[in-house]
Structures are given as structure tokens and as C-alpha cells.
PDB file of C-alpha atoms in Angstrom:
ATOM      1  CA  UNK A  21      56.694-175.089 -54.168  1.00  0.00           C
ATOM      2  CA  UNK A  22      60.050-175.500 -53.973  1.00  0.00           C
ATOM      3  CA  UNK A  23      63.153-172.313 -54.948  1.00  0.00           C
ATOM      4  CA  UNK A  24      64.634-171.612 -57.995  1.00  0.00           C
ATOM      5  CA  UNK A  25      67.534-172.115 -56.228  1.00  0.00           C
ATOM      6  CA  UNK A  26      67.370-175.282 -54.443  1.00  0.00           C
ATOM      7  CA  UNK A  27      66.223-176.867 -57.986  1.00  0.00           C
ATOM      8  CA  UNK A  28      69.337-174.759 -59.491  1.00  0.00           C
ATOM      9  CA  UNK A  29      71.880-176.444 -56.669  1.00  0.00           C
ATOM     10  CA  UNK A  30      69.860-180.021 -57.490  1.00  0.00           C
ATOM     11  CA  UNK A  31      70.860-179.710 -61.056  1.00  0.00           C
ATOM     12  CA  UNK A  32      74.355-178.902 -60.641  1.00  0.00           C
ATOM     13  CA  UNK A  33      74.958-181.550 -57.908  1.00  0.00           C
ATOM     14  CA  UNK A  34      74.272-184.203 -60.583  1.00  0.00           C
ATOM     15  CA  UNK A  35      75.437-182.383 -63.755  1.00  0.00           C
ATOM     16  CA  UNK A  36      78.859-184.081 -63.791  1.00  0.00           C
ATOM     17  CA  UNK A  37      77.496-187.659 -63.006  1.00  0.00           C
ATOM     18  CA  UNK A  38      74.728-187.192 -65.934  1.00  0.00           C
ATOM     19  CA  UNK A  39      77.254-185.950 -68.815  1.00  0.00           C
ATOM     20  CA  UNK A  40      79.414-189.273 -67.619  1.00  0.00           C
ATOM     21  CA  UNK A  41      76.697-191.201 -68.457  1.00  0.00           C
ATOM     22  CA  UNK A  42      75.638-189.297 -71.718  1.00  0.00           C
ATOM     23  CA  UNK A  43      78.949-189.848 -72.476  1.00  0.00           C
ATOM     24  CA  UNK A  44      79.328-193.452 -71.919  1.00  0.00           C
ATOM     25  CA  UNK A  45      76.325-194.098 -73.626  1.00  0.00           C
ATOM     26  CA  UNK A  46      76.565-191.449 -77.221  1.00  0.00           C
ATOM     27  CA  UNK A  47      80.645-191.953 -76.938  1.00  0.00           C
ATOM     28  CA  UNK A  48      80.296-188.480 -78.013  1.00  0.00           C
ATOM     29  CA  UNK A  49      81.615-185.292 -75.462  1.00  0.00           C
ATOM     30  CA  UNK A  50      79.027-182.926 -77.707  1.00  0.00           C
ATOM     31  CA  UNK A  51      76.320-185.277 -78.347  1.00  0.00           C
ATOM     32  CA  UNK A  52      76.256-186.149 -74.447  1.00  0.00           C
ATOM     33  CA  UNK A  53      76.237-181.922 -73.695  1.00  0.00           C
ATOM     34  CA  UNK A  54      72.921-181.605 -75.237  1.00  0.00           C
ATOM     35  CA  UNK A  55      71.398-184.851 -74.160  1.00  0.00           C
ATOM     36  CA  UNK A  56      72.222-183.997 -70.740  1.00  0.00           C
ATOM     37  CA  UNK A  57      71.091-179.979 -71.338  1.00  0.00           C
ATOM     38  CA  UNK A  58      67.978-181.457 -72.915  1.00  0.00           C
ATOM     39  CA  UNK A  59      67.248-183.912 -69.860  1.00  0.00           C
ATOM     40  CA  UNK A  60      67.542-180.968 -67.796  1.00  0.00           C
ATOM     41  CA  UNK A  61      64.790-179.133 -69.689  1.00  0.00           C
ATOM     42  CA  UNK A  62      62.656-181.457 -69.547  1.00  0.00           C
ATOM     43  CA  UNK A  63      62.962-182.749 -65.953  1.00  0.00           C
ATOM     44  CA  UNK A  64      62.232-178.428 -64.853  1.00  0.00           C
ATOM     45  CA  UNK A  65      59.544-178.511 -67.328  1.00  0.00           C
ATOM     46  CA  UNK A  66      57.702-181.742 -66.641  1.00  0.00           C
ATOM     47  CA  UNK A  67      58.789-182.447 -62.898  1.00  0.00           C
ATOM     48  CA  UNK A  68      60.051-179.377 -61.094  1.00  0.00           C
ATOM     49  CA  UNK A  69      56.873-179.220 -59.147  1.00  0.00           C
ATOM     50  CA  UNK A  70      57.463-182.633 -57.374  1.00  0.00           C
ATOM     51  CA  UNK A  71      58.362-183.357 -54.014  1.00  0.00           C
ATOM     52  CA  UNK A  72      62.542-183.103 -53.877  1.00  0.00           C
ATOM     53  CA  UNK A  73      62.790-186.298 -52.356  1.00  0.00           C
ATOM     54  CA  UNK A  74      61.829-187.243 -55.720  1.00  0.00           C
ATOM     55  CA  UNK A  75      63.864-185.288 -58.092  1.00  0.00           C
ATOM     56  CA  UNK A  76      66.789-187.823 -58.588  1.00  0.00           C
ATOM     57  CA  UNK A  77      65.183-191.030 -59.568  1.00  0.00           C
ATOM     58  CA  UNK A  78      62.923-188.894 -61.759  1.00  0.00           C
ATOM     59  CA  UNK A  79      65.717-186.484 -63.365  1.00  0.00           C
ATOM     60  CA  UNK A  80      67.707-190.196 -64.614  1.00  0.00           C
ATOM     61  CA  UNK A  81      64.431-191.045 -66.221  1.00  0.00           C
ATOM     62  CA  UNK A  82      64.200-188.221 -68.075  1.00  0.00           C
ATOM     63  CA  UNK A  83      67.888-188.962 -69.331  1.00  0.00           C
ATOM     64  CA  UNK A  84      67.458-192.715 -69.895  1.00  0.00           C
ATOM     65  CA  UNK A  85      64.645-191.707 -72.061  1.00  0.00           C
ATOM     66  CA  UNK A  86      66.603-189.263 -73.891  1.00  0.00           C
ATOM     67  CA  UNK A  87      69.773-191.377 -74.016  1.00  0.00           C
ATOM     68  CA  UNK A  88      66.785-194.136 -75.731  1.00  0.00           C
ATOM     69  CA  UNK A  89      65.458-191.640 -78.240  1.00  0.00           C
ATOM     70  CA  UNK A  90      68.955-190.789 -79.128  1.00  0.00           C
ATOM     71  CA  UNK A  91      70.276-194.236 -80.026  1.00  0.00           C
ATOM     72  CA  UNK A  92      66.741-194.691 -81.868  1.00  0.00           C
ATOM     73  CA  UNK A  93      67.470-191.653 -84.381  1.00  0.00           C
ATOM     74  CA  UNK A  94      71.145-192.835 -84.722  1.00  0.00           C
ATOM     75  CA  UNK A  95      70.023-196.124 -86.005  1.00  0.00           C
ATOM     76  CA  UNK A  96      67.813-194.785 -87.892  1.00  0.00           C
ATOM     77  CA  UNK A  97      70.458-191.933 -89.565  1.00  0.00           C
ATOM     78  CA  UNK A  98      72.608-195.079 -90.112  1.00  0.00           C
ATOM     79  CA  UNK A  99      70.362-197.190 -92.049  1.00  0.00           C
ATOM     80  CA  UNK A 100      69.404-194.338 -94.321  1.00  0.00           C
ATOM     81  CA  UNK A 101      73.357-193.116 -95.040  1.00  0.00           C
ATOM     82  CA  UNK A 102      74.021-196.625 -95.420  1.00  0.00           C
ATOM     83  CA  UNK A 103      71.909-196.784 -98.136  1.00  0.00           C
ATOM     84  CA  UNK A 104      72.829-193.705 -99.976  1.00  0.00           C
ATOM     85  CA  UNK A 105      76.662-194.043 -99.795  1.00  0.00           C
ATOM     86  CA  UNK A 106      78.637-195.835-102.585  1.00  0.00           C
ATOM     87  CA  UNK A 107      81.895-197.094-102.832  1.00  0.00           C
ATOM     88  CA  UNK A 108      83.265-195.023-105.681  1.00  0.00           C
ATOM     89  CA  UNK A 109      87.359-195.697-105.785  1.00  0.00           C
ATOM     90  CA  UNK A 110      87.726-192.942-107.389  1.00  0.00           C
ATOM     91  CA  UNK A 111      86.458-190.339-105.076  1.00  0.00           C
ATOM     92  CA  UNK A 112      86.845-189.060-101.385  1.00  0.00           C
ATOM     93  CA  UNK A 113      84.893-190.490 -98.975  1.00  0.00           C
ATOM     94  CA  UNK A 114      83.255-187.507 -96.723  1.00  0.00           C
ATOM     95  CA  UNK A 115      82.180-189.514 -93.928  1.00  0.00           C
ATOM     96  CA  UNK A 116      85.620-190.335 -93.353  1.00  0.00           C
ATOM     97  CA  UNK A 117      86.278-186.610 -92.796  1.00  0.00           C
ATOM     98  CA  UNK A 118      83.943-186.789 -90.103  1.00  0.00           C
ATOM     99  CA  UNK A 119      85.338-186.610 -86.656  1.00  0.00           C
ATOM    100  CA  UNK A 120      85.372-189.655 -84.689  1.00  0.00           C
ATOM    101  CA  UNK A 121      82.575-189.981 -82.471  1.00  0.00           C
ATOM    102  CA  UNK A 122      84.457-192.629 -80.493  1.00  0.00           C
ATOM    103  CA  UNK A 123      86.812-190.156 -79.474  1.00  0.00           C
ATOM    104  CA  UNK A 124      86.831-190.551 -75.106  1.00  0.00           C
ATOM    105  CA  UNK A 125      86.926-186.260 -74.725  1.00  0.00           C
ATOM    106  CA  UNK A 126      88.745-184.308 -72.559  1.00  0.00           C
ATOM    107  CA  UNK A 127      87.186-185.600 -69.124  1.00  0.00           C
ATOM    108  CA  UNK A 128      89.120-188.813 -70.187  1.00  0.00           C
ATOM    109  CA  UNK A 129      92.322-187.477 -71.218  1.00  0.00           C
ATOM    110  CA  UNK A 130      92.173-185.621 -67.718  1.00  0.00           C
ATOM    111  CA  UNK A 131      91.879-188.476 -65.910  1.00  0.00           C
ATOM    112  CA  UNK A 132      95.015-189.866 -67.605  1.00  0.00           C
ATOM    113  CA  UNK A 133      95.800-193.176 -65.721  1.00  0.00           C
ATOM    114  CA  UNK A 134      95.494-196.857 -67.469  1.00  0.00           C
ATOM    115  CA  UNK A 135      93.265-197.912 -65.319  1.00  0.00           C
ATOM    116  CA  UNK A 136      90.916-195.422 -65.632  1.00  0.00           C
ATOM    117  CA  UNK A 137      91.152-195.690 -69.289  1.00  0.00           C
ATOM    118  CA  UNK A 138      90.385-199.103 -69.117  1.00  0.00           C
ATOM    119  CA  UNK A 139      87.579-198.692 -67.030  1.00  0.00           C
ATOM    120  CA  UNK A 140      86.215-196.441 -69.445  1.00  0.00           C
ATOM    121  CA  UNK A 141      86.439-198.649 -71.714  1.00  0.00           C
ATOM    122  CA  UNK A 142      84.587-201.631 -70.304  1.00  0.00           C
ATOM    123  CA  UNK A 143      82.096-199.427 -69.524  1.00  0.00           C
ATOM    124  CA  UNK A 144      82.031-198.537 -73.089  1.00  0.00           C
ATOM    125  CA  UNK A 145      81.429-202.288 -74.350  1.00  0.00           C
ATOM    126  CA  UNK A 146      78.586-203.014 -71.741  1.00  0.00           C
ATOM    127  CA  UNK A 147      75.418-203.619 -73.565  1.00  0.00           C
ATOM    128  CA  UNK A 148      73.104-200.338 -72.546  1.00  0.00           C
ATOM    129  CA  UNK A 149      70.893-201.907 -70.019  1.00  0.00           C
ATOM    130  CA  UNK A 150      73.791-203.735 -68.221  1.00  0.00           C
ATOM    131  CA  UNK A 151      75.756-200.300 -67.947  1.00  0.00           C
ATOM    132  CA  UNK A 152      72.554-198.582 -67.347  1.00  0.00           C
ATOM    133  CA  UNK A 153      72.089-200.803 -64.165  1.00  0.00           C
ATOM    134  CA  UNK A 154      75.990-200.611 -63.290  1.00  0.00           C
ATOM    135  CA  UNK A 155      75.789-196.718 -63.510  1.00  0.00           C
ATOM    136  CA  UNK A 156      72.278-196.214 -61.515  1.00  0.00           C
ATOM    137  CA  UNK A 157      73.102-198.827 -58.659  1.00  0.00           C
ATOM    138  CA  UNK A 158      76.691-198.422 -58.179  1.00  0.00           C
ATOM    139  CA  UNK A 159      77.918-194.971 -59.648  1.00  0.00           C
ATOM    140  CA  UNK A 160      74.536-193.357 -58.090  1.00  0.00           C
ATOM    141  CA  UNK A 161      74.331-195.502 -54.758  1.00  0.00           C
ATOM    142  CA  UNK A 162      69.928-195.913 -56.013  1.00  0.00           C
ATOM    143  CA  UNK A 163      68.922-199.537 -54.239  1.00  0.00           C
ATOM    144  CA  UNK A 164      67.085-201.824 -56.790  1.00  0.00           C
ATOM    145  CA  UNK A 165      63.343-200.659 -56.560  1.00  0.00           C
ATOM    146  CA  UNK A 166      64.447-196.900 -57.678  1.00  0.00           C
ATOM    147  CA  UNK A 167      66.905-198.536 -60.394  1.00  0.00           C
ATOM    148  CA  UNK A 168      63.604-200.305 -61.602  1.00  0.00           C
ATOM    149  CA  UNK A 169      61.684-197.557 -62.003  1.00  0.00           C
ATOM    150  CA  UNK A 170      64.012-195.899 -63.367  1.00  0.00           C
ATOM    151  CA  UNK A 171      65.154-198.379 -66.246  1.00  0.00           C
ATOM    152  CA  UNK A 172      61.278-199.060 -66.152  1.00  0.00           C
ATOM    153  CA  UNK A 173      62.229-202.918 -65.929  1.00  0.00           C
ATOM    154  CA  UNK A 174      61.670-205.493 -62.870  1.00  0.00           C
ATOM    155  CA  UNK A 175      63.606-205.627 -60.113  1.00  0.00           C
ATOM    156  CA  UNK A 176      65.258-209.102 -61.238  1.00  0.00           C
ATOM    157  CA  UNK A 177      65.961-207.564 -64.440  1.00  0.00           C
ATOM    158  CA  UNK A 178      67.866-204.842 -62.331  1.00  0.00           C
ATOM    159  CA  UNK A 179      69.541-207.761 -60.405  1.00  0.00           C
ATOM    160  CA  UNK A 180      70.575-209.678 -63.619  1.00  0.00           C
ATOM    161  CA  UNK A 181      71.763-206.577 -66.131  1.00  0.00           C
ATOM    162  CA  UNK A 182      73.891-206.018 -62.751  1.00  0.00           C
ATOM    163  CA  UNK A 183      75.481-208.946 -62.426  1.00  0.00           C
ATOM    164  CA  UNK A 184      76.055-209.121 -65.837  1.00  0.00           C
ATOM    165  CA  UNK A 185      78.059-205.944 -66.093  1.00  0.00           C
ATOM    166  CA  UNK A 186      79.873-206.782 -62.904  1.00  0.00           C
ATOM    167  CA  UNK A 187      81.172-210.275 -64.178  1.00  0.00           C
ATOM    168  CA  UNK A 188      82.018-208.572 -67.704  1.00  0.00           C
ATOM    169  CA  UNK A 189      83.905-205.758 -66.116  1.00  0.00           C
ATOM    170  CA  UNK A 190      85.524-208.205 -63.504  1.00  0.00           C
ATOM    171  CA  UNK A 191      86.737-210.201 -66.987  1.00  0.00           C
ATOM    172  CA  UNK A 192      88.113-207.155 -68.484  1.00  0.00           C
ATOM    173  CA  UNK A 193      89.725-205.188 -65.604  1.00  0.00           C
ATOM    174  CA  UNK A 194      91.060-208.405 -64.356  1.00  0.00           C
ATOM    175  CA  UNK A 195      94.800-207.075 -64.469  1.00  0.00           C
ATOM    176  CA  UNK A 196      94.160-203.932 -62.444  1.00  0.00           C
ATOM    177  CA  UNK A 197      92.511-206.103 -59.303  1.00  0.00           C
TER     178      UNK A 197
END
């Protein structure tokens, strides 16, 4: 059985990596809070019992498969406000009131240099496997068997959504090599 405190010091030493990939993938600073709070719930609940060793792999599950359900309910919210909203020239249009979930958040804004913007960026227009992949096997150092299991896909799948995102992201940070 392992402490409350070495799971507390687990959680924090990947806290900042996780909300950087919540926030890649929801574009949102809040949204990716309580995907990544959520994740973390879930991996004590479900997993806390499990050997250390295997904590990692199994925590970014946890968060792939919340990242997943969230971009499944956000389709699904779009489709239905689709439907319902008119274009009335006549009248305000409240969704354009709504803030912009596109908006990078303060971690960006701190980091404050062009390149790092456009990094962000690129990152931003990778399909979500392809950053999933870039962000498991390069941001999180996991080799391709653990980035499998974790993206629940082959391991040539793993090698392929990689070199995918590398060649994209090669393309579009080409003036900053």
C-alpha cells in the first residue's frame, strides 16, 4: 500500500505537464482545470492501489479518456445549438458574447516569446491522435509500447501519428529551425 503522500508528490510532479495537455487539447485554460482535476479523481479512485511503477502510463489514460469524453459532449453540445440558433438580423447574437474558448491563457502569455507561441500553435492544429503521440513520446519521454497502451492503439499507429506530427510541426516551425 503505498502513502498518501508519495501518491500526493506523484500527482503534483505531473500536474503541470497534464493541464498542458488539457489545454492543448479543450483550447480552454478552465475547461482543461477540471479535466485534469477530474483525471486526478479518477486515477486515486480507480488506480491508487497499483504498483507506482505504474502510476504514470496509467494516470495519462485516465486523461486521454477524459480529454475523449470531453470532445464527445462538445460535439454533441454543438450539433444541438446548431440547430436551435437562428440568424435573426435583427437581434443580438448571445453566443457571440461568449468568451472565446480559443483564447491560449495565461501559461501562454507567460511564456511570451514567438516561438513559443508558434509552437503552441502547431500543436494546436495537430489532429488529436498525432499530438496525443507527440505529447506522450516526446513531451513525457514514454517509449512506444507505454504510448500504445496508453492511446490504446498499435505500436505502428504510435510510430505513424508520430511522424506525422513531427513532419507537420517541422512544416510549420520551419522559420524558427
Amino acid at each position: 500500500m503505498t502513502s498518501d503522500s508519495t501518491l500526493d508528490r506523484f500527482l503534483r510532479s505531473i500536474e503541470r505537464r497534464a493541464l498542458r495537455m488539457a489545454e492543448l487539447a479543450s483550447g480552454n485554460r478552465d475547461e482543461a482545470l477540471d479535466l485534469v482535476q477530474d483525471a486526478m479523481f479518477g486515477f486515486v479512485r480507480h488506480y491508487a492501489d497499483k504498483p507506482e511503477a505504474e502510476w504514470t502510463p496509467l494516470f495519462y489514460r485516465v486523461l486521454d479518456n477524459r480529454l475523449n469524453d470531453w470532445h464527445r459532449r462538445r460535439r454533441v453540445r454543438t450539433r444541438w445549438i446548431e440547430a436551435f440558433v437562428r440568424d435573426d438580423a435583427g437581434k443580438s447574437d448571445t453566443l457571440a458574447q461568449v468568451p472565446d474558448p480559443s483564447d491560449p491563457g495565461p501559461l501562454l502569455r507567460l511564456a511570451g516569446t514567438q516561438a513559443a507561441r508558434a509552437l503552441d500553435t502547431a500543436l494546436g492544429g495537430l489532429p488529436l491522435r498525432q499530438r496525443q503521440a507527440f505529447l506522450l513520446r516526446v513531451w513525457e519521454g514514454f517509449d512506444v509500447a507505454t504510448t500504445a497502451a496508453t492511446m490504446r492503439c498499435s505500436q505502428g499507429s504510435v510510430k505513424t501519428h508520430l511522424s506525422r506530427a513531427l513532419a507537420a510541426l517541422r512544416r510549420k516551425l520551419e522559420a524558427y529551425q
